[in-house]
């Protein structure tokens, strides 16, 4: 071998290089480190005391800076609620029901009125005041579905269910007991 000898196992430097030891802190450095540790401890004690104080007062209170507890304008609060609850599609369809005359035209809107929207089946139910208008709306349904999906997003409305005019409520016989709800209302 050459002039260098390898250290034996168990001796310092046997396969593992020596780690340099950190320099000893003295004077000003030691004081700085102690000050940082004291500030952290005081901050932790202060935060705990603040939480206890807020719990005694009945919860958090709003301060000088804006946070999530501050009041919102009504429109922003409603938009936040709609987004949080996942009501975007029903709200959009509700907007269409409010704009129905602009969507279908004043003449059709005068005779046909949207009743409800089934979000799971994506079906809009519309009731017409005559069978002639119900037939007319059934013929216009594909164009109306395309128009609604253009405004609301593709696939929002898959089908328009058209109902004819509703008749008066059915009466079961000429004589009825006061407060009766029909033929099944005979016992208690």
Coordinates of N, CA and C in Angstrom, one line a residue:
X1 N 0.8 -1.2 0.0 CA 0.0 0.0 0.0 C 0.9 1.2 0.0
X2 N 0.3 2.3 -0.3 CA 1.0 3.6 -0.3 C 1.2 4.0 1.2
X3 N 1.7 5.2 1.3 CA 2.0 5.7 2.6 C 0.8 6.1 3.5
X4 N -0.4 6.1 3.0 CA -1.5 6.4 3.8 C -2.1 5.1 4.3
X5 N -2.5 5.2 5.6 CA -3.2 4.1 6.2 C -4.6 4.4 6.4
X6 N -5.5 3.4 6.2 CA -6.9 3.6 6.5 C -7.2 3.4 7.9
X7 N -8.1 4.2 8.5 CA -8.5 4.1 9.9 C -9.2 2.8 10.1
X8 N -9.0 2.2 11.2 CA -9.8 0.9 11.5 C -11.1 1.3 12.0
X9 N -12.0 0.2 12.0 CA -13.3 0.4 12.5 C -13.3 0.8 14.0
X10 N -14.2 1.6 14.4 CA -14.3 2.1 15.7 C -13.5 3.3 16.0
X11 N -12.6 3.6 15.2 CA -11.8 4.9 15.3 C -12.6 6.0 14.7
X12 N -12.4 7.2 15.2 CA -13.1 8.4 14.5 C -12.6 8.5 13.1
X13 N -13.6 8.7 12.2 CA -13.3 8.9 10.8 C -13.3 7.6 10.1
X14 N -13.8 6.5 10.7 CA -13.9 5.3 10.0 C -15.1 5.2 9.1
X15 N -14.9 5.6 7.9 CA -16.0 5.6 6.9 C -17.0 6.7 6.9
X16 N -17.1 7.5 8.0 CA -18.0 8.6 8.2 C -17.2 9.9 8.4
X17 N -17.3 10.8 7.5 CA -16.6 12.1 7.7 C -17.1 12.8 9.0
X18 N -16.2 13.5 9.6 CA -16.5 14.2 10.9 C -17.4 15.4 10.5
X19 N -18.4 15.6 11.3 CA -19.3 16.7 11.2 C -18.7 17.9 11.9
X20 N -18.7 19.0 11.2 CA -18.1 20.2 11.9 C -19.1 20.6 13.0
X21 N -18.6 20.9 14.2 CA -19.4 21.3 15.3 C -19.8 22.8 15.1
X22 N -21.1 23.1 15.5 CA -21.5 24.6 15.3 C -20.6 25.4 16.3
X23 N -20.3 26.6 15.9 CA -19.5 27.4 16.8 C -20.3 27.8 18.1
X24 N -19.7 27.9 19.2 CA -20.3 28.2 20.4 C -20.8 29.6 20.4
X25 N -22.0 29.9 20.9 CA -22.6 31.2 20.9 C -22.0 32.0 22.1
X26 N -21.8 33.2 21.9 CA -21.3 34.0 23.1 C -21.8 35.4 23.0
X27 N -21.9 36.0 24.1 CA -22.2 37.5 24.1 C -23.5 37.9 23.5
X28 N -23.3 38.7 22.4 CA -24.4 39.3 21.7 C -25.3 38.2 21.0
X29 N -24.7 37.2 20.4 CA -25.4 36.2 19.7 C -26.3 35.4 20.6
X30 N -25.7 35.1 21.8 CA -26.5 34.3 22.8 C -27.7 35.1 23.3
X31 N -27.5 36.4 23.5 CA -28.6 37.3 23.9 C -29.7 37.4 22.8
X32 N -29.3 37.5 21.5 CA -30.3 37.6 20.5 C -31.1 36.3 20.4
X33 N -30.5 35.2 20.6 CA -31.2 33.9 20.5 C -32.2 33.8 21.7
X34 N -31.7 34.2 22.9 CA -32.6 34.2 24.1 C -33.8 35.2 23.9
X35 N -33.5 36.4 23.2 CA -34.6 37.3 23.0 C -35.6 36.8 22.0
X36 N -35.2 36.1 20.9 CA -36.1 35.5 19.9 C -37.0 34.4 20.6
X37 N -36.4 33.6 21.5 CA -37.2 32.5 22.2 C -38.2 33.2 23.1
X38 N -37.8 34.2 23.8 CA -38.7 34.9 24.8 C -39.9 35.5 24.0
X39 N -39.6 36.1 22.8 CA -40.7 36.7 22.1 C -41.7 35.7 21.6
X40 N -41.2 34.5 21.1 CA -42.1 33.4 20.7 C -42.9 33.0 21.8
X41 N -42.4 32.8 23.0 CA -43.1 32.3 24.2 C -44.2 33.4 24.6
X42 N -43.8 34.6 24.5 CA -44.8 35.7 24.9 C -45.9 35.8 23.9
X43 N -45.6 35.6 22.6 CA -46.6 35.6 21.5 C -47.6 34.4 21.7
X44 N -47.0 33.3 22.1 CA -47.9 32.1 22.3 C -48.8 32.3 23.5
X45 N -48.3 32.9 24.6 CA -49.1 33.2 25.8 C -50.1 34.2 25.5
X46 N -49.8 35.2 24.7 CA -50.7 36.3 24.3 C -51.8 35.8 23.5
X47 N -51.5 34.9 22.5 CA -52.6 34.3 21.7 C -53.5 33.5 22.5
X48 N -53.0 32.7 23.4 CA -53.9 31.9 24.3 C -54.8 32.7 25.1
X49 N -54.2 33.8 25.7 CA -55.0 34.7 26.5 C -56.1 35.4 25.7
X50 N -55.7 35.8 24.5 CA -56.7 36.5 23.6 C -57.9 35.5 23.3
X51 N -57.6 34.2 23.0 CA -58.6 33.3 22.7 C -59.5 33.1 23.9
X52 N -59.0 33.0 25.1 CA -59.8 32.9 26.3 C -60.7 34.1 26.5
X53 N -60.1 35.3 26.3 CA -60.9 36.5 26.4 C -62.0 36.6 25.4
X54 N -61.8 36.2 24.2 CA -62.8 36.2 23.1 C -63.9 35.1 23.5
X55 N -63.5 34.0 24.0 CA -64.5 33.0 24.4 C -65.4 33.5 25.5
X56 N -64.9 34.3 26.5 CA -65.7 34.9 27.5 C -66.6 35.9 27.0
X57 N -66.2 36.7 26.0 CA -67.0 37.7 25.4 C -68.1 37.2 24.5
X58 N -68.0 35.9 24.1 CA -69.1 35.4 23.3 C -68.6 35.2 21.9
X59 N -67.4 35.0 21.6 CA -66.9 34.8 20.3 C -66.0 35.9 19.7
X60 N -65.7 35.8 18.4 CA -64.8 36.7 17.8 C -65.6 38.0 17.5
X61 N -64.9 39.1 17.5 CA -65.5 40.4 17.1 C -64.7 41.0 15.9
X62 N -65.4 41.7 15.1 CA -64.8 42.4 14.0 C -63.9 43.5 14.5
X63 N -62.7 43.6 13.8 CA -61.8 44.6 14.1 C -61.7 45.7 13.0
X64 N -60.6 46.3 13.0 CA -60.4 47.4 12.0 C -60.2 46.9 10.6
X65 N -59.7 45.7 10.5 CA -59.4 45.2 9.1 C -60.6 44.3 8.6
X66 N -60.7 44.2 7.3 CA -61.8 43.4 6.7 C -61.5 41.9 6.9
X67 N -62.5 41.1 7.3 CA -62.3 39.7 7.3 C -63.6 39.0 6.9
X68 N -63.7 37.7 7.0 CA -64.9 36.9 6.6 C -66.1 37.2 7.4
X69 N -66.0 37.9 8.5 CA -67.2 38.1 9.4 C -67.9 39.4 9.1
X70 N -67.3 40.3 8.3 CA -67.8 41.6 8.0 C -69.1 41.4 7.1
X71 N -70.0 42.4 7.3 CA -71.2 42.3 6.4 C -70.9 42.5 5.0
X72 N -71.7 41.8 4.1 CA -71.6 41.9 2.7 C -72.8 42.6 2.1
X73 N -72.6 43.2 0.9 CA -73.8 43.7 0.2 C -74.7 42.5 -0.1
X74 N -76.0 42.7 -0.2 CA -77.0 41.7 -0.4 C -76.7 40.8 -1.7
X75 N -76.3 41.4 -2.8 CA -76.1 40.7 -4.0 C -74.9 39.8 -3.8
X76 N -73.8 40.3 -3.2 CA -72.6 39.4 -3.0 C -72.9 38.3 -2.0
X77 N -73.7 38.5 -1.0 CA -74.1 37.5 -0.1 C -74.9 36.4 -0.8
X78 N -75.8 36.8 -1.6 CA -76.7 35.8 -2.3 C -75.8 35.0 -3.3
X79 N -74.9 35.7 -4.0 CA -74.0 35.0 -5.0 C -73.1 34.0 -4.2
X80 N -72.6 34.4 -3.1 CA -71.8 33.5 -2.3 C -72.6 32.2 -1.8
X81 N -73.9 32.5 -1.4 CA -74.7 31.4 -0.9 C -75.0 30.4 -2.1
X82 N -75.3 31.0 -3.2 CA -75.6 30.1 -4.4 C -74.4 29.3 -4.8
X83 N -73.3 29.9 -4.7 CA -72.0 29.1 -5.1 C -71.7 28.0 -4.0
X84 N -71.9 28.4 -2.7 CA -71.6 27.4 -1.7 C -72.5 26.2 -1.7
X85 N -73.8 26.5 -2.0 CA -74.8 25.4 -2.0 C -74.9 24.6 -3.3
X86 N -74.2 25.1 -4.3 CA -74.3 24.5 -5.6 C -75.6 24.7 -6.3
X87 N -76.2 25.9 -6.2 CA -77.5 26.2 -6.8 C -77.3 27.0 -8.1
X88 N -76.2 26.9 -8.8 CA -76.0 27.7 -10.0 C -77.1 27.4 -11.0
X89 N -77.3 26.1 -11.3 CA -78.2 25.7 -12.4 C -79.7 26.0 -12.0
X90 N -80.2 25.7 -10.8 CA -81.5 26.1 -10.5 C -81.7 27.6 -10.5
X91 N -80.7 28.3 -10.1 CA -80.9 29.8 -10.1 C -80.9 30.3 -11.5
X92 N -80.1 29.8 -12.4 CA -80.1 30.2 -13.8 C -81.4 29.9 -14.4
X93 N -82.0 28.7 -14.2 CA -83.3 28.3 -14.7 C -84.4 29.2 -14.1
X94 N -84.3 29.5 -12.9 CA -85.2 30.5 -12.3 C -85.2 31.8 -12.9
X95 N -84.0 32.2 -13.3 CA -83.8 33.5 -14.1 C -84.5 33.4 -15.4
X96 N -84.5 32.2 -16.1 CA -85.2 32.0 -17.3 C -86.7 32.1 -17.1
X97 N -87.1 31.6 -16.0 CA -88.6 31.7 -15.8 C -89.0 33.1 -15.6
X98 N -88.2 33.9 -15.0 CA -88.5 35.3 -14.9 C -88.4 36.1 -16.2
X99 N -87.5 35.6 -17.1 CA -87.4 36.2 -18.5 C -88.1 35.5 -19.5
X100 N -89.1 34.7 -19.2 CA -89.8 33.8 -20.1 C -90.4 34.6 -21.3
X101 N -91.0 35.8 -21.1 CA -91.5 36.5 -22.3 C -90.4 36.9 -23.3
X102 N -89.2 37.3 -22.8 CA -88.1 37.6 -23.7 C -87.6 36.4 -24.4
X103 N -87.7 35.2 -23.8 CA -87.1 34.0 -24.4 C -88.0 33.5 -25.5
X104 N -89.3 33.5 -25.3 CA -90.2 32.8 -26.2 C -91.1 33.8 -27.0
X105 N -91.1 35.1 -26.6 CA -91.9 36.1 -27.3 C -93.1 36.4 -26.5
X106 N -93.7 37.5 -26.6 CA -94.8 37.9 -25.8 C -96.1 37.1 -26.1
X107 N -96.3 36.8 -27.4 CA -97.6 36.0 -27.7 C -97.6 34.6 -27.1
X108 N -96.4 33.9 -27.2 CA -96.4 32.6 -26.6 C -96.4 32.6 -25.1
X109 N -95.7 33.6 -24.5 CA -95.6 33.8 -23.1 C -97.0 34.1 -22.5
X110 N -97.9 34.7 -23.3 CA -99.2 35.1 -22.8 C -100.1 33.8 -22.6
X111 N -99.8 32.7 -23.4 CA -100.6 31.5 -23.4 C -99.9 30.3 -22.7
X112 N -98.5 30.4 -22.5 CA -97.8 29.3 -22.0 C -96.9 29.8 -20.8
X113 N -96.9 29.1 -19.7 CA -96.2 29.5 -18.6 C -95.3 28.4 -18.0
X114 N -94.0 28.6 -17.7 CA -93.2 27.6 -17.1 C -93.7 27.3 -15.6
X115 N -93.8 26.0 -15.3 CA -94.2 25.6 -14.0 C -93.1 25.2 -13.0
X116 N -92.2 24.3 -13.5 CA -91.2 23.8 -12.6 C -90.0 23.3 -13.5
X117 N -88.9 23.1 -12.8 CA -87.7 22.5 -13.4 C -87.2 21.4 -12.6
X118 N -87.1 20.2 -13.1 CA -86.5 19.0 -12.4 C -85.0 19.0 -12.7
X119 N -84.2 19.3 -11.7 CA -82.8 19.4 -12.0 C -82.2 18.0 -12.3
X120 N -82.7 16.9 -11.6 CA -82.1 15.6 -11.9 C -82.4 15.1 -13.3
X121 N -83.6 15.2 -13.7 CA -84.0 14.8 -15.1 C -83.7 15.9 -16.1
X122 N -83.4 17.1 -15.7 CA -83.2 18.2 -16.6 C -84.4 18.5 -17.5
X123 N -85.6 18.5 -16.9 CA -86.9 18.6 -17.6 C -87.5 19.9 -17.1
X124 N -87.9 20.8 -18.1 CA -88.7 22.0 -17.8 C -90.1 21.7 -18.1
X125 N -91.0 21.9 -17.2 CA -92.4 21.7 -17.4 C -93.1 23.0 -17.6
X126 N -93.9 23.1 -18.7 CA -94.6 24.3 -19.1 C -96.1 23.9 -19.3
X127 N -96.9 24.8 -18.8 CA -98.4 24.6 -18.9 C -99.0 25.7 -19.8
X128 N -99.8 25.2 -20.7 CA -100.5 26.1 -21.7 C -102.0 26.3 -21.3
X129 N -102.6 27.4 -21.7 CA -104.0 27.6 -21.4 C -105.0 27.0 -22.4
X130 N -104.5 26.4 -23.5 CA -105.4 25.7 -24.4 C -104.6 24.6 -25.1
X131 N -105.4 23.6 -25.6 CA -104.7 22.5 -26.2 C -104.0 22.9 -27.5
X132 N -104.6 23.9 -28.2 CA -104.0 24.4 -29.4 C -102.6 25.0 -29.1
X133 N -102.5 25.8 -28.0 CA -101.1 26.3 -27.7 C -100.2 25.2 -27.2
X134 N -100.7 24.2 -26.5 CA -99.9 23.1 -26.1 C -99.3 22.3 -27.3
X135 N -100.2 22.1 -28.3 CA -99.7 21.5 -29.5 C -98.6 22.4 -30.2
X136 N -98.9 23.7 -30.3 CA -97.9 24.6 -30.9 C -96.6 24.6 -30.1
X137 N -96.6 24.5 -28.8 CA -95.4 24.5 -28.0 C -94.6 23.2 -28.2
X138 N -95.4 22.1 -28.3 CA -94.7 20.8 -28.5 C -93.9 20.8 -29.8
X139 N -94.5 21.5 -30.9 CA -93.8 21.6 -32.1 C -92.6 22.6 -32.0
X140 N -92.6 23.6 -31.2 CA -91.5 24.5 -31.0 C -90.5 24.0 -30.0
X141 N -90.8 22.9 -29.3 CA -89.9 22.5 -28.2 C -88.4 22.3 -28.5
X142 N -88.1 21.7 -29.7 CA -86.7 21.5 -30.0 C -85.9 22.8 -30.1
X143 N -86.5 23.8 -30.8 CA -85.9 25.1 -30.9 C -85.8 25.8 -29.6
X144 N -86.8 25.6 -28.7 CA -86.8 26.2 -27.4 C -85.7 25.6 -26.5
X145 N -85.5 24.3 -26.6 CA -84.5 23.6 -25.8 C -83.1 24.1 -26.3
X146 N -82.9 24.3 -27.6 CA -81.6 24.8 -28.1 C -81.4 26.2 -27.6
X147 N -82.4 27.0 -27.6 CA -82.3 28.4 -27.1 C -82.0 28.5 -25.6
X148 N -82.7 27.7 -24.8 CA -82.4 27.6 -23.4 C -81.0 27.1 -23.1
X149 N -80.5 26.1 -23.8 CA -79.2 25.6 -23.6 C -78.1 26.6 -24.0
X150 N -78.5 27.4 -25.0 CA -77.5 28.5 -25.4 C -77.3 29.5 -24.3
X151 N -78.4 29.8 -23.6 CA -78.3 30.8 -22.5 C -77.8 30.2 -21.2
X152 N -78.2 29.0 -20.9 CA -77.9 28.4 -19.6 C -76.6 27.5 -19.6
X153 N -76.2 27.1 -20.7 CA -75.1 26.1 -20.8 C -75.6 24.8 -21.4
X154 N -74.8 24.2 -22.2 CA -75.2 23.0 -22.9 C -75.6 21.9 -21.9
X155 N -76.7 21.2 -22.2 CA -77.2 20.1 -21.4 C -78.0 20.5 -20.2
X156 N -78.3 21.8 -20.0 CA -79.1 22.2 -18.8 C -80.5 21.8 -18.9
X157 N -81.1 21.9 -20.1 CA -82.5 21.4 -20.3 C -82.4 20.4 -21.4
X158 N -82.9 19.2 -21.1 CA -82.9 18.1 -22.1 C -84.3 18.0 -22.8
X159 N -85.3 18.3 -22.0 CA -86.7 18.1 -22.5 C -87.6 19.1 -22.0
X160 N -88.6 19.5 -22.8 CA -89.6 20.4 -22.3 C -90.9 19.6 -22.3
X161 N -91.5 19.4 -21.1 CA -92.7 18.7 -20.9 C -93.9 19.7 -21.0
X162 N -94.7 19.5 -21.9 CA -95.8 20.5 -22.2 C -97.1 19.9 -21.6
X163 N -97.8 20.7 -20.8 CA -99.1 20.3 -20.2 C -100.2 21.1 -20.8
X164 N -101.3 20.5 -21.0 CA -102.5 21.2 -21.5 C -103.2 21.9 -20.4
X165 N -104.3 22.5 -20.7 CA -105.0 23.3 -19.7 C -105.5 22.4 -18.6
X166 N -105.5 22.9 -17.4 CA -106.0 22.1 -16.2 C -107.5 22.5 -16.0
X167 N -108.3 21.5 -15.7 CA -109.7 21.7 -15.5 C -110.0 22.1 -14.1
X168 N -111.2 22.3 -13.7 CA -111.5 22.6 -12.3 C -111.3 21.4 -11.5
X169 N -111.1 21.5 -10.2 CA -110.9 20.4 -9.3 C -112.1 19.4 -9.3
X170 N -111.8 18.1 -9.3 CA -112.8 17.1 -9.4 C -113.6 17.1 -8.1
X171 N -114.9 16.9 -8.3 CA -115.8 16.8 -7.1 C -116.4 15.4 -7.2
X172 N -116.5 14.8 -6.1 CA -117.0 13.4 -6.1 C -118.5 13.4 -5.6
X173 N -119.4 13.6 -6.5 CA -120.8 13.6 -6.1 C -121.3 14.9 -5.8
X174 N -122.7 15.1 -5.9 CA -123.3 16.4 -5.6 C -123.3 16.8 -4.1
X175 N -123.3 15.8 -3.2 CA -123.3 16.1 -1.8 C -122.0 15.8 -1.2
X176 N -121.5 16.7 -0.4 CA -120.2 16.5 0.3 C -120.4 17.0 1.7
X177 N -119.7 16.3 2.6 CA -119.7 16.8 4.0 C -118.8 18.0 4.2
X178 N -119.1 18.9 5.0 CA -118.3 20.1 5.2 C -116.9 19.7 5.7
X179 N -115.8 20.2 5.1 CA -114.5 19.9 5.5 C -113.9 18.6 4.9
X180 N -114.7 17.9 4.1 CA -114.3 16.6 3.5 C -113.3 16.8 2.5
X181 N -112.3 15.9 2.3 CA -111.3 16.0 1.3 C -111.5 15.0 0.2
X182 N -112.6 14.3 0.1 CA -112.8 13.4 -1.0 C -113.3 12.0 -0.5
X183 N -113.3 11.0 -1.4 CA -113.9 9.7 -1.1 C -113.1 9.0 0.0
X184 N -111.8 9.2 0.2 CA -111.1 8.5 1.2 C -111.2 9.1 2.6
X185 N -112.0 10.1 2.8 CA -112.0 10.9 4.0 C -113.2 10.5 4.8
X186 N -113.4 9.2 5.1 CA -114.6 8.7 5.8 C -114.3 8.4 7.2
X187 N -113.1 8.1 7.6 CA -112.8 7.7 8.9 C -111.9 8.8 9.5
X188 N -112.1 9.1 10.8 CA -111.4 10.0 11.6 C -110.5 10.9 11.1

